[in-house]
mmCIF file of C-alpha atoms and ligand atoms in Angstrom:
data_model
loop_
_atom_site.group_PDB
_atom_site.id
_atom_site.type_symbol
_atom_site.label_atom_id
_atom_site.label_comp_id
_atom_site.label_asym_id
_atom_site.label_seq_id
_atom_site.Cartn_x
_atom_site.Cartn_y
_atom_site.Cartn_z
ATOM 1 C CA UNK U 1 -17.636 -42.053 28.205
ATOM 2 C CA UNK U 2 -20.375 -45.101 28.329
ATOM 3 C CA UNK U 3 -21.970 -45.578 24.074
ATOM 4 C CA UNK U 4 -25.691 -44.562 25.665
ATOM 5 C CA UNK U 5 -23.509 -40.807 27.291
ATOM 6 C CA UNK U 6 -21.091 -40.594 23.801
ATOM 7 C CA UNK U 7 -24.986 -40.818 21.322
ATOM 8 C CA UNK U 8 -26.470 -38.209 24.579
ATOM 9 C CA UNK U 9 -23.692 -36.327 23.649
ATOM 10 C CA UNK U 10 -23.969 -36.405 19.611
ATOM 11 C CA UNK U 11 -27.076 -36.193 20.214
ATOM 12 C CA UNK U 12 -27.350 -32.788 22.141
ATOM 13 C CA UNK U 13 -25.074 -31.167 20.419
ATOM 14 C CA UNK U 14 -27.258 -31.345 17.020
ATOM 15 C CA UNK U 15 -30.010 -30.869 18.903
ATOM 16 C CA UNK U 16 -27.500 -27.167 19.556
ATOM 17 C CA UNK U 17 -26.371 -26.374 15.879
ATOM 18 C CA UNK U 18 -29.305 -27.169 14.605
ATOM 19 C CA UNK U 19 -30.666 -24.828 17.410
ATOM 20 C CA UNK U 20 -28.300 -22.344 15.676
ATOM 21 C CA UNK U 21 -29.283 -22.411 11.862
ATOM 22 C CA UNK U 22 -32.664 -21.726 13.320
ATOM 23 C CA UNK U 23 -33.810 -25.059 12.930
ATOM 24 C CA UNK U 24 -34.390 -28.801 15.424
ATOM 25 C CA UNK U 25 -33.020 -31.352 16.026
ATOM 26 C CA UNK U 26 -35.188 -33.836 14.960
ATOM 27 C CA UNK U 27 -34.818 -32.047 10.787
ATOM 28 C CA UNK U 28 -31.316 -33.366 11.739
ATOM 29 C CA UNK U 29 -30.839 -37.578 10.962
ATOM 30 C CA UNK U 30 -27.980 -39.174 12.358
ATOM 31 C CA UNK U 31 -26.122 -41.768 10.832
ATOM 32 C CA UNK U 32 -24.144 -43.829 13.040
ATOM 33 C CA UNK U 33 -20.756 -44.583 10.430
ATOM 34 C CA UNK U 34 -20.271 -48.365 11.411
ATOM 35 C CA UNK U 35 -17.963 -49.186 9.766
ATOM 36 C CA UNK U 36 -14.753 -51.129 10.887
ATOM 37 C CA UNK U 37 -16.709 -52.097 14.016
ATOM 38 C CA UNK U 38 -18.765 -55.399 14.732
ATOM 39 C CA UNK U 39 -22.227 -55.808 14.036
ATOM 40 C CA UNK U 40 -22.662 -56.533 18.404
ATOM 41 C CA UNK U 41 -22.173 -52.447 18.502
ATOM 42 C CA UNK U 42 -24.873 -51.410 15.728
ATOM 43 C CA UNK U 43 -27.355 -54.090 17.698
ATOM 44 C CA UNK U 44 -26.427 -51.803 21.487
ATOM 45 C CA UNK U 45 -26.328 -49.100 19.852
ATOM 46 C CA UNK U 46 -30.778 -49.951 18.139
ATOM 47 C CA UNK U 47 -31.137 -50.819 21.491
ATOM 48 C CA UNK U 48 -30.321 -47.303 22.847
ATOM 49 C CA UNK U 49 -32.594 -45.678 19.605
ATOM 50 C CA UNK U 50 -30.656 -45.237 16.745
ATOM 51 C CA UNK U 51 -31.982 -45.874 13.596
ATOM 52 C CA UNK U 52 -30.041 -45.019 10.890
ATOM 53 C CA UNK U 53 -26.508 -46.674 11.167
ATOM 54 C CA UNK U 54 -24.049 -46.555 7.405
ATOM 55 C CA UNK U 55 -21.274 -48.142 5.656
ATOM 56 C CA UNK U 56 -18.897 -46.942 3.991
ATOM 57 C CA UNK U 57 -17.643 -50.201 1.893
ATOM 58 C CA UNK U 58 -20.051 -53.108 -0.379
ATOM 59 C CA UNK U 59 -18.346 -56.155 1.265
ATOM 60 C CA UNK U 60 -18.940 -55.212 4.853
ATOM 61 C CA UNK U 61 -22.659 -53.847 4.408
ATOM 62 C CA UNK U 62 -23.762 -56.685 2.973
ATOM 63 C CA UNK U 63 -21.928 -58.889 6.106
ATOM 64 C CA UNK U 64 -23.389 -57.190 8.314
ATOM 65 C CA UNK U 65 -26.924 -56.588 6.978
ATOM 66 C CA UNK U 66 -27.273 -59.838 6.340
ATOM 67 C CA UNK U 67 -25.985 -60.187 10.404
ATOM 68 C CA UNK U 68 -27.265 -58.007 11.823
ATOM 69 C CA UNK U 69 -30.984 -59.524 10.554
ATOM 70 C CA UNK U 70 -29.610 -63.200 12.446
ATOM 71 C CA UNK U 71 -30.590 -61.243 15.617
ATOM 72 C CA UNK U 72 -33.663 -62.327 16.911
ATOM 73 C CA UNK U 73 -36.087 -59.442 18.314
ATOM 74 C CA UNK U 74 -33.001 -56.938 16.990
ATOM 75 C CA UNK U 75 -34.602 -52.945 16.943
ATOM 76 C CA UNK U 76 -36.034 -52.590 12.966
ATOM 77 C CA UNK U 77 -33.146 -49.707 11.940
ATOM 78 C CA UNK U 78 -32.398 -48.852 8.087
ATOM 79 C CA UNK U 79 -28.748 -48.642 6.294
ATOM 80 C CA UNK U 80 -26.711 -45.943 3.851
ATOM 81 C CA UNK U 81 -24.278 -47.108 2.148
ATOM 82 C CA UNK U 82 -22.295 -43.872 1.886
ATOM 83 C CA UNK U 83 -19.118 -45.183 0.321
ATOM 84 C CA UNK U 84 -18.007 -45.037 -3.318
ATOM 85 C CA UNK U 85 -19.981 -48.517 -5.498
ATOM 86 C CA UNK U 86 -18.665 -50.469 -8.209
ATOM 87 C CA UNK U 87 -20.699 -50.391 -10.877
ATOM 88 C CA UNK U 88 -20.537 -54.986 -11.066
ATOM 89 C CA UNK U 89 -21.351 -54.497 -6.804
ATOM 90 C CA UNK U 90 -24.266 -52.683 -7.985
ATOM 91 C CA UNK U 91 -27.035 -55.371 -7.279
ATOM 92 C CA UNK U 92 -25.924 -55.831 -3.516
ATOM 93 C CA UNK U 93 -27.459 -52.481 -2.519
ATOM 94 C CA UNK U 94 -30.871 -53.580 -3.808
ATOM 95 C CA UNK U 95 -33.468 -54.321 -1.760
ATOM 96 C CA UNK U 96 -31.087 -53.240 1.099
ATOM 97 C CA UNK U 97 -30.823 -50.111 1.727
ATOM 98 C CA UNK U 98 -32.339 -46.442 3.108
ATOM 99 C CA UNK U 99 -30.537 -44.541 1.201
ATOM 100 C CA UNK U 100 -27.154 -44.919 -1.243
ATOM 101 C CA UNK U 101 -24.789 -41.560 -1.245
ATOM 102 C CA UNK U 102 -22.047 -42.244 -3.241
ATOM 103 C CA UNK U 103 -24.924 -41.712 -7.246
ATOM 104 C CA UNK U 104 -21.021 -40.468 -8.592
ATOM 105 C CA UNK U 105 -21.525 -41.263 -12.376
ATOM 106 C CA UNK U 106 -24.277 -41.244 -14.947
ATOM 107 C CA UNK U 107 -23.130 -45.057 -15.731
ATOM 108 C CA UNK U 108 -23.138 -46.110 -12.182
ATOM 109 C CA UNK U 109 -27.226 -44.989 -12.612
ATOM 110 C CA UNK U 110 -28.073 -46.362 -15.877
ATOM 111 C CA UNK U 111 -26.595 -50.122 -14.159
ATOM 112 C CA UNK U 112 -29.392 -49.356 -11.436
ATOM 113 C CA UNK U 113 -31.636 -48.897 -12.965
ATOM 114 C CA UNK U 114 -31.244 -51.057 -15.397
ATOM 115 C CA UNK U 115 -31.927 -53.676 -12.281
ATOM 116 C CA UNK U 116 -34.105 -52.068 -10.554
ATOM 117 C CA UNK U 117 -36.297 -51.456 -13.644
ATOM 118 C CA UNK U 118 -35.791 -55.637 -13.471
ATOM 119 C CA UNK U 119 -37.130 -55.983 -9.641
ATOM 120 C CA UNK U 120 -39.967 -53.112 -9.898
ATOM 121 C CA UNK U 121 -38.363 -51.614 -7.810
ATOM 122 C CA UNK U 122 -36.536 -47.822 -7.051
ATOM 123 C CA UNK U 123 -33.755 -47.048 -4.806
ATOM 124 C CA UNK U 124 -33.431 -43.266 -3.099
ATOM 125 C CA UNK U 125 -29.828 -41.243 -3.351
ATOM 126 C CA UNK U 126 -27.695 -38.953 -2.962
ATOM 127 C CA UNK U 127 -26.050 -37.349 -5.353
ATOM 128 C CA UNK U 128 -22.059 -37.366 -4.227
ATOM 129 C CA UNK U 129 -20.856 -33.518 -5.272
ATOM 130 C CA UNK U 130 -16.486 -32.993 -4.359
ATOM 131 C CA UNK U 131 -17.123 -29.131 -3.216
ATOM 132 C CA UNK U 132 -12.509 -29.447 -1.321
ATOM 133 C CA UNK U 133 -11.947 -30.443 -4.963
ATOM 134 C CA UNK U 134 -8.861 -32.686 -4.204
ATOM 135 C CA UNK U 135 -8.274 -34.856 -6.700
ATOM 136 C CA UNK U 136 -8.150 -37.827 -4.719
ATOM 137 C CA UNK U 137 -12.077 -37.276 -3.231
ATOM 138 C CA UNK U 138 -15.221 -39.112 -5.569
ATOM 139 C CA UNK U 139 -17.641 -37.785 -7.534
ATOM 140 C CA UNK U 140 -19.086 -34.681 -9.516
ATOM 141 C CA UNK U 141 -17.483 -31.208 -9.921
ATOM 142 C CA UNK U 142 -19.470 -28.857 -9.210
ATOM 143 C CA UNK U 143 -19.543 -28.026 -12.198
ATOM 144 C CA UNK U 144 -21.506 -31.216 -13.704
ATOM 145 C CA UNK U 145 -24.086 -30.631 -11.402
ATOM 146 C CA UNK U 146 -27.229 -29.727 -13.918
ATOM 147 C CA UNK U 147 -26.627 -31.881 -16.368
ATOM 148 C CA UNK U 148 -25.866 -34.743 -15.029
ATOM 149 C CA UNK U 149 -28.922 -33.901 -13.169
ATOM 150 C CA UNK U 150 -30.811 -33.605 -16.333
ATOM 151 C CA UNK U 151 -29.713 -37.734 -17.694
ATOM 152 C CA UNK U 152 -30.555 -39.374 -14.016
ATOM 153 C CA UNK U 153 -34.180 -37.978 -14.853
ATOM 154 C CA UNK U 154 -33.906 -40.994 -17.846
ATOM 155 C CA UNK U 155 -33.617 -43.104 -15.276
ATOM 156 C CA UNK U 156 -36.686 -43.282 -13.092
ATOM 157 C CA UNK U 157 -35.861 -45.658 -11.159
ATOM 158 C CA UNK U 158 -33.904 -43.954 -9.284
ATOM 159 C CA UNK U 159 -35.135 -41.019 -6.517
ATOM 160 C CA UNK U 160 -32.717 -38.033 -6.292
ATOM 161 C CA UNK U 161 -33.632 -37.165 -2.595
ATOM 162 C CA UNK U 162 -30.382 -34.708 -2.226
ATOM 163 C CA UNK U 163 -26.546 -34.262 -2.354
ATOM 164 C CA UNK U 164 -24.273 -35.657 -0.695
ATOM 165 C CA UNK U 165 -20.049 -34.529 0.262
ATOM 166 C CA UNK U 166 -16.520 -34.852 2.226
ATOM 167 C CA UNK U 167 -15.719 -32.118 2.690
ATOM 168 C CA UNK U 168 -11.711 -31.386 3.213
ATOM 169 C CA UNK U 169 -10.203 -32.942 6.278
ATOM 170 C CA UNK U 170 -8.751 -29.494 8.678
ATOM 171 C CA UNK U 171 -7.894 -28.485 12.058
ATOM 172 C CA UNK U 172 -9.546 -25.058 11.741
ATOM 173 C CA UNK U 173 -13.231 -25.567 10.613
ATOM 174 C CA UNK U 174 -13.943 -21.628 9.475
ATOM 175 C CA UNK U 175 -11.446 -24.363 6.549
ATOM 176 C CA UNK U 176 -14.906 -25.870 5.638
ATOM 177 C CA UNK U 177 -17.939 -24.223 5.865
ATOM 178 C CA UNK U 178 -17.650 -22.395 2.249
ATOM 179 C CA UNK U 179 -17.267 -25.740 0.722
ATOM 180 C CA UNK U 180 -20.847 -26.546 3.151
ATOM 181 C CA UNK U 181 -22.697 -23.580 1.899
ATOM 182 C CA UNK U 182 -21.556 -24.384 -2.166
ATOM 183 C CA UNK U 183 -23.507 -27.990 -1.120
ATOM 184 C CA UNK U 184 -26.579 -26.128 0.520
ATOM 185 C CA UNK U 185 -26.338 -23.614 -2.681
ATOM 186 C CA UNK U 186 -25.948 -26.793 -5.376
ATOM 187 C CA UNK U 187 -29.109 -28.479 -3.165
ATOM 188 C CA UNK U 188 -31.083 -25.465 -4.676
ATOM 189 C CA UNK U 189 -30.209 -24.828 -8.387
ATOM 190 C CA UNK U 190 -30.829 -28.875 -8.379
ATOM 191 C CA UNK U 191 -34.207 -28.308 -6.762
ATOM 192 C CA UNK U 192 -35.095 -25.759 -8.776
ATOM 193 C CA UNK U 193 -34.093 -27.884 -11.680
ATOM 194 C CA UNK U 194 -36.412 -31.151 -10.169
ATOM 195 C CA UNK U 195 -38.581 -30.043 -9.334
ATOM 196 C CA UNK U 196 -38.464 -30.561 -6.048
ATOM 197 C CA UNK U 197 -41.597 -29.818 -3.537
ATOM 198 C CA UNK U 198 -39.794 -30.993 -0.124
ATOM 199 C CA UNK U 199 -36.179 -30.062 0.289
ATOM 200 C CA UNK U 200 -33.229 -31.681 -0.856
ATOM 201 C CA UNK U 201 -31.360 -33.968 1.951
ATOM 202 C CA UNK U 202 -28.385 -32.500 1.870
ATOM 203 C CA UNK U 203 -25.615 -35.419 3.721
ATOM 204 C CA UNK U 204 -22.963 -33.789 5.348
ATOM 205 C CA UNK U 205 -20.213 -33.245 8.293
ATOM 206 C CA UNK U 206 -18.524 -35.501 9.662
ATOM 207 C CA UNK U 207 -17.172 -36.326 13.306
ATOM 208 C CA UNK U 208 -14.911 -34.072 13.134
ATOM 209 C CA UNK U 209 -17.343 -30.471 10.635
ATOM 210 C CA UNK U 210 -20.785 -32.142 11.670
ATOM 211 C CA UNK U 211 -21.921 -28.536 13.927
ATOM 212 C CA UNK U 212 -20.472 -26.563 10.507
ATOM 213 C CA UNK U 213 -21.516 -28.705 9.021
ATOM 214 C CA UNK U 214 -25.945 -28.171 10.762
ATOM 215 C CA UNK U 215 -24.471 -24.722 11.011
ATOM 216 C CA UNK U 216 -24.510 -24.426 7.433
ATOM 217 C CA UNK U 217 -27.965 -27.126 6.614
ATOM 218 C CA UNK U 218 -26.528 -30.675 6.182
ATOM 219 C CA UNK U 219 -29.511 -32.879 7.307
ATOM 220 C CA UNK U 220 -28.263 -35.577 7.087
ATOM 221 C CA UNK U 221 -24.861 -36.437 8.981
ATOM 222 C CA UNK U 222 -22.911 -39.253 9.583
ATOM 223 C CA UNK U 223 -20.657 -39.721 12.539
ATOM 224 C CA UNK U 224 -18.168 -42.456 12.867
ATOM 225 C CA UNK U 225 -15.376 -42.264 15.348
ATOM 226 C CA UNK U 226 -17.461 -39.738 17.808
ATOM 227 C CA UNK U 227 -19.762 -42.536 18.785
ATOM 228 C CA UNK U 228 -18.451 -46.177 17.743
ATOM 229 C CA UNK U 229 -14.393 -44.711 19.132
ATOM 230 C CA UNK U 230 -10.788 -44.436 17.152
ATOM 231 C CA UNK U 231 -10.992 -46.211 14.207
ATOM 232 C CA UNK U 232 -8.215 -48.843 13.996
HETATM 233 C C1 PLP Y 301 -16.029 -42.647 8.300
HETATM 234 C C2 PLP Y 301 -16.883 -41.855 7.510
HETATM 235 C C3 PLP Y 301 -17.343 -40.260 8.110
HETATM 236 C C4 PLP Y 301 -17.547 -40.384 8.541
HETATM 237 O O1 PLP Y 301 -16.464 -40.088 9.707
HETATM 238 P P1 PLP Y 301 -15.724 -39.659 11.413
HETATM 239 O O2 PLP Y 301 -14.842 -38.826 11.086
HETATM 240 O O3 PLP Y 301 -14.893 -41.115 11.663
HETATM 241 O O4 PLP Y 301 -16.819 -39.885 11.542
HETATM 242 C C5 PLP Y 301 -18.516 -40.337 7.168
HETATM 243 N N1 PLP Y 301 -19.106 -40.708 5.869
HETATM 244 C C6 PLP Y 301 -17.907 -40.847 5.558
HETATM 245 C C7 PLP Y 301 -18.111 -41.486 3.629
HETATM 246 C C8 PLP Y 301 -16.786 -41.522 6.184
HETATM 247 O O5 PLP Y 301 -16.351 -42.579 5.076
#
């Protein structure tokens, strides 16, 4: 399949999964995860109408945002930072990020807030939660979430829009379903705590499991290899 056919197939699968959860395909945002792939691939997907792109490493993100604006006449796109951010790299995000998916510590929020405040900017963030219990994963433990959200309210430039997670890699998709369901139920308690009037975003699901994630309520899926091809 070429890029156009792959994009169409993913969009069709998103649409079908959304229908199974009583929603529409347009209720789910597809973030195309371009990590390790050249900026030319980003441009060609953008020309096919793809709007949202994600990177997990800050250096690659900085380089790609720079390279992309150098294309003249390229379609407008939105960049998502989806991976762990070290505090000393926090400033690299500012002004270039549509949504930061991996807020995972109060100290990071504090650092971001200081820099945002100086620039009179704000940043939409999702809180990363470790729902799989794997020690190798970043993210808060589910039982830390309520007090985390309370502490973040001291930093008004940080706009919490919802939650993000990565499920445990598995061959059996039914083992990830409860992990996604857990994130959704956590988001409901965050919504109540923050007095959200809108539904919080749930960024969950990747190439191997985005359909299950959508069935369980994902509003954002992050798909890399199914769109761009296998990573080296
Ligand atoms: C790489 C990555 C993805 C996409 O993974 P694929 O399996 O290639 O779809 C999603 N989320 C995060 C945080 C990633 O780092």
